[in-house]
Amino acid sequence: KAGVTQTPRYLIKTRGQQVTLSCSPISGHRSVSWYQQTPGQGLQFLFEYFSETQRNKGNFPGRFSGRQFSNSRSEMNVSTLELGDSALYLCASREGGGTSSYNEQFFGPGTRLTVL
Amino acid sequence: AQKVTQAQTEISVVEKEDVTLDCVYETRDTTYYLFWYKQPPSGELVFLIRRNSFDEQNEISGRYSWNFQKSTSSFNFTITASQVVDSAVYFCALSEAFGAQKLVFGQGTRLTINP
């Protein structure tokens, strides 16, 4: 099976712009989570989607949003970009999305966003 | 709230030395999972191990070993006979066993193995 794929791998934007990042989970995986990695804050959970519904969200402003499509692919959007949004954005997928049993998360290679 | 602390920001050793990466965690859950991930320069998080809170047995996989001690809330990672290819950032993480299962990461330890 192909792994988690993320596009684009690198992105440069300017302050005030918006950006959309894409994540394709492993085939058969229905849950997608997003994480932000910055030098200052480290790795932080953004949100998780399962069956096109956001199930959990981390402590991020409303400028960060996402969605999931019926084929489980997910996009995240950041509006009105700030310099501090420069980060590596990692996507992870897991089979099912059950809350009563553990499902391993598999990470993609990430999208490196630079905001100038 | 869950928290993971990796007090060692950077470690540098000479090849073939043994090195231990420390991880201390906090959680109110009685059932949880602990993880170690490796992040090479390419950026992708590579899964190394997952440990259930009920299983305190130490684990060895080749040159890697993990020591889980619930009494001290620690989950330390040892690399024996380190190699240059082990150079990376290593993250310890914690997840609730049920519910959302989001990962809470430590700040990471940058390990450099010098030839």
PDB file of C-alpha atoms in Angstrom:
ATOM      1  CA  LYS A   1       0.000   0.000   0.000  1.00  0.00           C
ATOM      2  CA  ALA A   2       1.121   3.500  -0.674  1.00  0.00           C
ATOM      3  CA  GLY A   3       1.848   5.596   2.369  1.00  0.00           C
ATOM      4  CA  VAL A   4       0.333   8.890   3.407  1.00  0.00           C
ATOM      5  CA  THR A   5       0.970  11.526   0.781  1.00  0.00           C
ATOM      6  CA  GLN A   6       0.948  15.267   1.238  1.00  0.00           C
ATOM      7  CA  THR A   7       0.967  17.990  -1.371  1.00  0.00           C
ATOM      8  CA  PRO A   8       2.646  20.263  -1.952  1.00  0.00           C
ATOM      9  CA  ARG A   9       5.872  19.391  -0.156  1.00  0.00           C
ATOM     10  CA  TYR A  10       7.065  22.981  -0.041  1.00  0.00           C
ATOM     11  CA  LEU A  11       5.179  26.236  -0.169  1.00  0.00           C
ATOM     12  CA  ILE A  12       6.096  29.891   0.118  1.00  0.00           C
ATOM     13  CA  LYS A  13       3.432  32.480   0.844  1.00  0.00           C
ATOM     14  CA  THR A  14       3.311  36.057   2.039  1.00  0.00           C
ATOM     15  CA  ARG A  15       1.572  37.464   5.083  1.00  0.00           C
ATOM     16  CA  GLY A  16      -2.142  37.916   4.665  1.00  0.00           C
ATOM     17  CA  GLN A  17      -2.526  35.247   2.017  1.00  0.00           C
ATOM     18  CA  GLN A  18      -4.335  31.989   2.541  1.00  0.00           C
ATOM     19  CA  VAL A  19      -3.096  28.481   1.870  1.00  0.00           C
ATOM     20  CA  THR A  20      -4.580  25.020   1.378  1.00  0.00           C
ATOM     21  CA  LEU A  21      -2.650  21.852   2.088  1.00  0.00           C
ATOM     22  CA  SER A  22      -3.731  18.397   0.994  1.00  0.00           C
ATOM     23  CA  CYS A  23      -3.371  14.962   2.545  1.00  0.00           C
ATOM     24  CA  SER A  24      -4.222  11.602   1.031  1.00  0.00           C
ATOM     25  CA  PRO A  25      -4.404   8.861   3.652  1.00  0.00           C
ATOM     26  CA  ILE A  26      -3.370   5.269   3.268  1.00  0.00           C
ATOM     27  CA  SER A  27      -5.973   3.357   1.302  1.00  0.00           C
ATOM     28  CA  GLY A  28      -8.690   2.137   3.629  1.00  0.00           C
ATOM     29  CA  HIS A  29      -7.846   4.597   6.387  1.00  0.00           C
ATOM     30  CA  ARG A  30     -10.767   6.776   7.365  1.00  0.00           C
ATOM     31  CA  SER A  31      -9.276   9.053   9.992  1.00  0.00           C
ATOM     32  CA  VAL A  32      -6.914  11.911   9.253  1.00  0.00           C
ATOM     33  CA  SER A  33      -5.147  14.085  11.801  1.00  0.00           C
ATOM     34  CA  TRP A  34      -3.072  17.198  11.279  1.00  0.00           C
ATOM     35  CA  TYR A  35      -0.114  18.389  13.330  1.00  0.00           C
ATOM     36  CA  GLN A  36       1.936  21.573  13.211  1.00  0.00           C
ATOM     37  CA  GLN A  37       5.658  21.507  13.954  1.00  0.00           C
ATOM     38  CA  THR A  38       7.543  24.711  14.743  1.00  0.00           C
ATOM     39  CA  PRO A  39      10.922  25.243  16.406  1.00  0.00           C
ATOM     40  CA  GLY A  40       9.318  27.133  19.272  1.00  0.00           C
ATOM     41  CA  GLN A  41       6.165  25.147  19.993  1.00  0.00           C
ATOM     42  CA  GLY A  42       7.239  21.729  18.788  1.00  0.00           C
ATOM     43  CA  LEU A  43       4.702  19.259  17.479  1.00  0.00           C
ATOM     44  CA  GLN A  44       1.126  20.226  18.208  1.00  0.00           C
ATOM     45  CA  PHE A  45      -2.166  18.602  17.323  1.00  0.00           C
ATOM     46  CA  LEU A  46      -4.370  20.678  15.039  1.00  0.00           C
ATOM     47  CA  PHE A  47      -7.458  18.571  14.381  1.00  0.00           C
ATOM     48  CA  GLU A  48      -8.769  15.173  13.443  1.00  0.00           C
ATOM     49  CA  TYR A  49     -11.355  14.209  10.847  1.00  0.00           C
ATOM     50  CA  PHE A  50     -13.319  11.025  10.575  1.00  0.00           C
ATOM     51  CA  SER A  51     -16.132  10.336   8.134  1.00  0.00           C
ATOM     52  CA  GLU A  52     -16.024  13.949   6.937  1.00  0.00           C
ATOM     53  CA  THR A  53     -16.573  15.276  10.467  1.00  0.00           C
ATOM     54  CA  GLN A  54     -14.132  17.126  12.663  1.00  0.00           C
ATOM     55  CA  ARG A  55     -13.961  15.146  15.876  1.00  0.00           C
ATOM     56  CA  ASN A  56     -11.313  16.913  17.844  1.00  0.00           C
ATOM     57  CA  LYS A  57      -9.489  20.206  17.598  1.00  0.00           C
ATOM     58  CA  GLY A  58      -6.349  21.511  19.216  1.00  0.00           C
ATOM     59  CA  ASN A  59      -5.781  24.967  20.618  1.00  0.00           C
ATOM     60  CA  PHE A  60      -5.444  26.939  17.401  1.00  0.00           C
ATOM     61  CA  PRO A  61      -7.230  30.072  16.206  1.00  0.00           C
ATOM     62  CA  GLY A  62     -10.161  29.931  13.827  1.00  0.00           C
ATOM     63  CA  ARG A  63      -7.862  30.832  10.926  1.00  0.00           C
ATOM     64  CA  PHE A  64      -6.968  27.161  10.871  1.00  0.00           C
ATOM     65  CA  SER A  65      -9.664  24.983   9.389  1.00  0.00           C
ATOM     66  CA  GLY A  66      -9.969  21.742   7.571  1.00  0.00           C
ATOM     67  CA  ARG A  67     -12.275  19.339   5.896  1.00  0.00           C
ATOM     68  CA  GLN A  68     -12.451  15.757   4.810  1.00  0.00           C
ATOM     69  CA  PHE A  69     -13.948  14.391   1.638  1.00  0.00           C
ATOM     70  CA  SER A  70     -15.941  11.231   1.102  1.00  0.00           C
ATOM     71  CA  ASN A  71     -12.808   9.447  -0.158  1.00  0.00           C
ATOM     72  CA  SER A  72     -11.105  10.307   3.179  1.00  0.00           C
ATOM     73  CA  ARG A  73      -8.715  12.782   1.610  1.00  0.00           C
ATOM     74  CA  SER A  74      -8.326  15.850   3.765  1.00  0.00           C
ATOM     75  CA  GLU A  75      -7.387  19.458   3.278  1.00  0.00           C
ATOM     76  CA  MET A  76      -6.410  22.042   5.794  1.00  0.00           C
ATOM     77  CA  ASN A  77      -6.664  25.759   5.202  1.00  0.00           C
ATOM     78  CA  VAL A  78      -4.956  28.650   6.900  1.00  0.00           C
ATOM     79  CA  SER A  79      -6.367  32.075   6.180  1.00  0.00           C
ATOM     80  CA  THR A  80      -4.708  35.449   6.727  1.00  0.00           C
ATOM     81  CA  LEU A  81      -1.268  33.936   7.109  1.00  0.00           C
ATOM     82  CA  GLU A  82       1.068  35.230   9.791  1.00  0.00           C
ATOM     83  CA  LEU A  83       4.831  34.861  10.021  1.00  0.00           C
ATOM     84  CA  GLY A  84       4.347  32.473  12.933  1.00  0.00           C
ATOM     85  CA  ASP A  85       2.440  30.065  10.718  1.00  0.00           C
ATOM     86  CA  SER A  86       5.715  29.055   9.098  1.00  0.00           C
ATOM     87  CA  ALA A  87       5.993  25.407  10.014  1.00  0.00           C
ATOM     88  CA  LEU A  88       6.092  21.821   8.913  1.00  0.00           C
ATOM     89  CA  TYR A  89       2.525  20.543   8.676  1.00  0.00           C
ATOM     90  CA  LEU A  90       2.227  16.817   9.149  1.00  0.00           C
ATOM     91  CA  CYS A  91      -0.722  14.660   8.323  1.00  0.00           C
ATOM     92  CA  ALA A  92      -1.367  11.251   9.854  1.00  0.00           C
ATOM     93  CA  SER A  93      -3.918   8.639   8.954  1.00  0.00           C
ATOM     94  CA  ARG A  94      -5.284   5.642  10.808  1.00  0.00           C
ATOM     95  CA  GLU A  95      -7.565   2.811  10.006  1.00  0.00           C
ATOM     96  CA  GLY A  96     -11.083   3.217  11.230  1.00  0.00           C
ATOM     97  CA  GLY A  97     -11.432   5.955  13.711  1.00  0.00           C
ATOM     98  CA  GLY A  98     -12.673   3.989  16.581  1.00  0.00           C
ATOM     99  CA  THR A  99     -12.642   5.508  19.973  1.00  0.00           C
ATOM    100  CA  SER A 100     -12.878   2.197  21.795  1.00  0.00           C
ATOM    101  CA  SER A 101      -9.727   0.618  20.489  1.00  0.00           C
ATOM    102  CA  TYR A 102      -6.349   1.885  19.456  1.00  0.00           C
ATOM    103  CA  ASN A 103      -5.441   2.411  15.802  1.00  0.00           C
ATOM    104  CA  GLU A 104      -1.862   3.136  14.793  1.00  0.00           C
ATOM    105  CA  GLN A 105      -1.190   6.517  13.182  1.00  0.00           C
ATOM    106  CA  PHE A 106       0.992   6.709  10.089  1.00  0.00           C
ATOM    107  CA  PHE A 107       2.572  10.013   9.152  1.00  0.00           C
ATOM    108  CA  GLY A 108       3.146  11.611   5.799  1.00  0.00           C
ATOM    109  CA  PRO A 109       6.320  13.499   4.783  1.00  0.00           C
ATOM    110  CA  GLY A 110       4.815  16.868   5.626  1.00  0.00           C
ATOM    111  CA  THR A 111       4.362  20.181   3.863  1.00  0.00           C
ATOM    112  CA  ARG A 112       6.891  22.842   4.746  1.00  0.00           C
ATOM    113  CA  LEU A 113       5.191  26.231   4.687  1.00  0.00           C
ATOM    114  CA  THR A 114       7.218  29.418   4.729  1.00  0.00           C
ATOM    115  CA  VAL A 115       5.437  32.716   5.285  1.00  0.00           C
ATOM    116  CA  LEU A 116       7.356  35.826   4.230  1.00  0.00           C
TER     117      LEU A 116
ATOM    118  CA  ALA B   1      -3.888  17.399  30.950  1.00  0.00           C
ATOM    119  CA  GLN B   2      -1.300  15.215  29.333  1.00  0.00           C
ATOM    120  CA  LYS B   3       2.298  16.319  29.117  1.00  0.00           C
ATOM    121  CA  VAL B   4       5.560  14.839  27.857  1.00  0.00           C
ATOM    122  CA  THR B   5       8.955  16.182  28.848  1.00  0.00           C
ATOM    123  CA  GLN B   6      12.209  15.442  27.112  1.00  0.00           C
ATOM    124  CA  ALA B   7      14.734  17.347  29.148  1.00  0.00           C
ATOM    125  CA  GLN B   8      17.634  16.678  26.810  1.00  0.00           C
ATOM    126  CA  THR B   9      17.455  19.155  23.954  1.00  0.00           C
ATOM    127  CA  GLU B  10      20.597  17.970  22.213  1.00  0.00           C
ATOM    128  CA  ILE B  11      22.964  15.050  22.674  1.00  0.00           C
ATOM    129  CA  SER B  12      26.198  14.501  20.810  1.00  0.00           C
ATOM    130  CA  VAL B  13      28.230  11.303  21.093  1.00  0.00           C
ATOM    131  CA  VAL B  14      30.912   9.515  19.201  1.00  0.00           C
ATOM    132  CA  GLU B  15      29.967   6.535  17.089  1.00  0.00           C
ATOM    133  CA  LYS B  16      29.740   3.204  18.948  1.00  0.00           C
ATOM    134  CA  GLU B  17      28.912   4.863  22.255  1.00  0.00           C
ATOM    135  CA  ASP B  18      25.682   3.941  24.004  1.00  0.00           C
ATOM    136  CA  VAL B  19      23.192   6.759  24.467  1.00  0.00           C
ATOM    137  CA  THR B  20      19.976   7.056  26.454  1.00  0.00           C
ATOM    138  CA  LEU B  21      17.190   9.483  25.641  1.00  0.00           C
ATOM    139  CA  ASP B  22      14.979  10.401  28.568  1.00  0.00           C
ATOM    140  CA  CYS B  23      11.223  10.824  28.532  1.00  0.00           C
ATOM    141  CA  VAL B  24       8.950  11.705  31.436  1.00  0.00           C
ATOM    142  CA  TYR B  25       5.202  11.948  31.058  1.00  0.00           C
ATOM    143  CA  GLU B  26       2.140  13.126  32.953  1.00  0.00           C
ATOM    144  CA  THR B  27      -1.386  11.834  32.541  1.00  0.00           C
ATOM    145  CA  ARG B  28      -4.450  11.190  34.656  1.00  0.00           C
ATOM    146  CA  ASP B  29      -5.549   8.322  32.452  1.00  0.00           C
ATOM    147  CA  THR B  30      -5.078   4.801  33.757  1.00  0.00           C
ATOM    148  CA  THR B  31      -4.867   3.423  30.255  1.00  0.00           C
ATOM    149  CA  TYR B  32      -2.656   5.141  27.731  1.00  0.00           C
ATOM    150  CA  TYR B  33      -0.007   4.544  25.106  1.00  0.00           C
ATOM    151  CA  LEU B  34       3.560   5.751  24.887  1.00  0.00           C
ATOM    152  CA  PHE B  35       5.548   6.101  21.701  1.00  0.00           C
ATOM    153  CA  TRP B  36       8.926   6.924  20.303  1.00  0.00           C
ATOM    154  CA  TYR B  37       9.298   8.449  16.849  1.00  0.00           C
ATOM    155  CA  LYS B  38      12.408   9.265  14.850  1.00  0.00           C
ATOM    156  CA  GLN B  39      12.496  12.311  12.582  1.00  0.00           C
ATOM    157  CA  PRO B  40      15.351  12.331  10.061  1.00  0.00           C
ATOM    158  CA  PRO B  41      16.208  15.528   8.157  1.00  0.00           C
ATOM    159  CA  SER B  42      13.597  14.646   5.527  1.00  0.00           C
ATOM    160  CA  GLY B  43      10.930  15.502   8.100  1.00  0.00           C
ATOM    161  CA  GLU B  44       8.795  12.402   8.117  1.00  0.00           C
ATOM    162  CA  LEU B  45       8.038  10.896  11.516  1.00  0.00           C
ATOM    163  CA  VAL B  46       9.161   7.293  11.641  1.00  0.00           C
ATOM    164  CA  PHE B  47       7.405   5.109  14.186  1.00  0.00           C
ATOM    165  CA  LEU B  48       9.770   3.164  16.462  1.00  0.00           C
ATOM    166  CA  ILE B  49       7.681   1.692  19.251  1.00  0.00           C
ATOM    167  CA  ARG B  50       4.305   1.788  20.971  1.00  0.00           C
ATOM    168  CA  ARG B  51       3.836   0.687  24.571  1.00  0.00           C
ATOM    169  CA  ASN B  52       0.586   0.052  26.436  1.00  0.00           C
ATOM    170  CA  SER B  53       0.405   1.416  29.952  1.00  0.00           C
ATOM    171  CA  PHE B  54      -0.331  -2.048  31.304  1.00  0.00           C
ATOM    172  CA  ASP B  55       2.807  -3.552  29.839  1.00  0.00           C
ATOM    173  CA  GLU B  56       5.908  -2.540  31.755  1.00  0.00           C
ATOM    174  CA  GLN B  57       8.170  -5.125  30.216  1.00  0.00           C
ATOM    175  CA  ASN B  58      11.305  -3.680  28.710  1.00  0.00           C
ATOM    176  CA  GLU B  59      11.689  -4.194  25.012  1.00  0.00           C
ATOM    177  CA  ILE B  60      14.730  -4.740  22.845  1.00  0.00           C
ATOM    178  CA  SER B  61      14.851  -4.483  19.088  1.00  0.00           C
ATOM    179  CA  GLY B  62      18.326  -4.861  17.694  1.00  0.00           C
ATOM    180  CA  ARG B  63      20.424  -1.981  19.008  1.00  0.00           C
ATOM    181  CA  TYR B  64      17.334  -0.240  20.401  1.00  0.00           C
ATOM    182  CA  SER B  65      15.863  -0.843  23.825  1.00  0.00           C
ATOM    183  CA  TRP B  66      13.149   0.833  25.848  1.00  0.00           C
ATOM    184  CA  ASN B  67      12.688   1.024  29.584  1.00  0.00           C
ATOM    185  CA  PHE B  68       9.167   1.786  30.795  1.00  0.00           C
ATOM    186  CA  GLN B  69       8.741   2.545  34.495  1.00  0.00           C
ATOM    187  CA  LYS B  70       5.268   3.516  35.598  1.00  0.00           C
ATOM    188  CA  SER B  71       6.462   4.302  39.116  1.00  0.00           C
ATOM    189  CA  THR B  72       8.571   7.180  37.807  1.00  0.00           C
ATOM    190  CA  SER B  73       6.378   7.947  34.754  1.00  0.00           C
ATOM    191  CA  SER B  74       9.344   7.439  32.491  1.00  0.00           C
ATOM    192  CA  PHE B  75       9.822   5.781  29.128  1.00  0.00           C
ATOM    193  CA  ASN B  76      13.496   5.955  28.235  1.00  0.00           C
ATOM    194  CA  PHE B  77      15.106   4.926  24.969  1.00  0.00           C
ATOM    195  CA  THR B  78      18.624   3.516  24.678  1.00  0.00           C
ATOM    196  CA  ILE B  79      20.650   3.073  21.524  1.00  0.00           C
ATOM    197  CA  THR B  80      23.528   0.649  21.940  1.00  0.00           C
ATOM    198  CA  ALA B  81      26.640   0.968  19.808  1.00  0.00           C
ATOM    199  CA  SER B  82      25.325   4.101  18.100  1.00  0.00           C
ATOM    200  CA  GLN B  83      25.876   4.669  14.402  1.00  0.00           C
ATOM    201  CA  VAL B  84      25.990   7.810  12.292  1.00  0.00           C
ATOM    202  CA  VAL B  85      22.657   6.810  10.712  1.00  0.00           C
ATOM    203  CA  ASP B  86      21.033   7.150  14.120  1.00  0.00           C
ATOM    204  CA  SER B  87      21.486  10.912  13.915  1.00  0.00           C
ATOM    205  CA  ALA B  88      18.014  12.445  13.976  1.00  0.00           C
ATOM    206  CA  VAL B  89      15.506  14.143  16.228  1.00  0.00           C
ATOM    207  CA  TYR B  90      13.707  11.712  18.494  1.00  0.00           C
ATOM    208  CA  PHE B  91      10.273  12.359  19.920  1.00  0.00           C
ATOM    209  CA  CYS B  92       8.518  10.710  22.804  1.00  0.00           C
ATOM    210  CA  ALA B  93       4.722  10.898  22.663  1.00  0.00           C
ATOM    211  CA  LEU B  94       1.686  10.016  24.723  1.00  0.00           C
ATOM    212  CA  SER B  95      -1.830   9.145  23.632  1.00  0.00           C
ATOM    213  CA  GLU B  96      -4.990   8.291  25.446  1.00  0.00           C
ATOM    214  CA  ALA B  97      -6.022   4.730  24.764  1.00  0.00           C
ATOM    215  CA  PHE B  98      -9.550   5.576  23.778  1.00  0.00           C
ATOM    216  CA  GLY B  99     -11.376   8.612  22.526  1.00  0.00           C
ATOM    217  CA  ALA B 100      -9.629  10.964  20.136  1.00  0.00           C
ATOM    218  CA  GLN B 101      -6.201   9.332  20.531  1.00  0.00           C
ATOM    219  CA  LYS B 102      -4.368  12.499  19.587  1.00  0.00           C
ATOM    220  CA  LEU B 103      -0.636  12.376  20.162  1.00  0.00           C
ATOM    221  CA  VAL B 104       0.968  14.685  22.690  1.00  0.00           C
ATOM    222  CA  PHE B 105       4.648  15.063  21.869  1.00  0.00           C
ATOM    223  CA  GLY B 106       7.673  16.029  23.882  1.00  0.00           C
ATOM    224  CA  GLN B 107       9.939  18.766  22.561  1.00  0.00           C
ATOM    225  CA  GLY B 108      12.284  16.256  21.007  1.00  0.00           C
ATOM    226  CA  THR B 109      15.949  15.399  21.478  1.00  0.00           C
ATOM    227  CA  ARG B 110      18.366  16.125  18.649  1.00  0.00           C
ATOM    228  CA  LEU B 111      20.860  13.274  18.594  1.00  0.00           C
ATOM    229  CA  THR B 112      24.108  13.676  16.684  1.00  0.00           C
ATOM    230  CA  ILE B 113      26.399  10.717  16.238  1.00  0.00           C
ATOM    231  CA  ASN B 114      29.903  11.783  15.234  1.00  0.00           C
ATOM    232  CA  PRO B 115      32.161   9.436  13.292  1.00  0.00           C
TER     233      PRO B 115
END
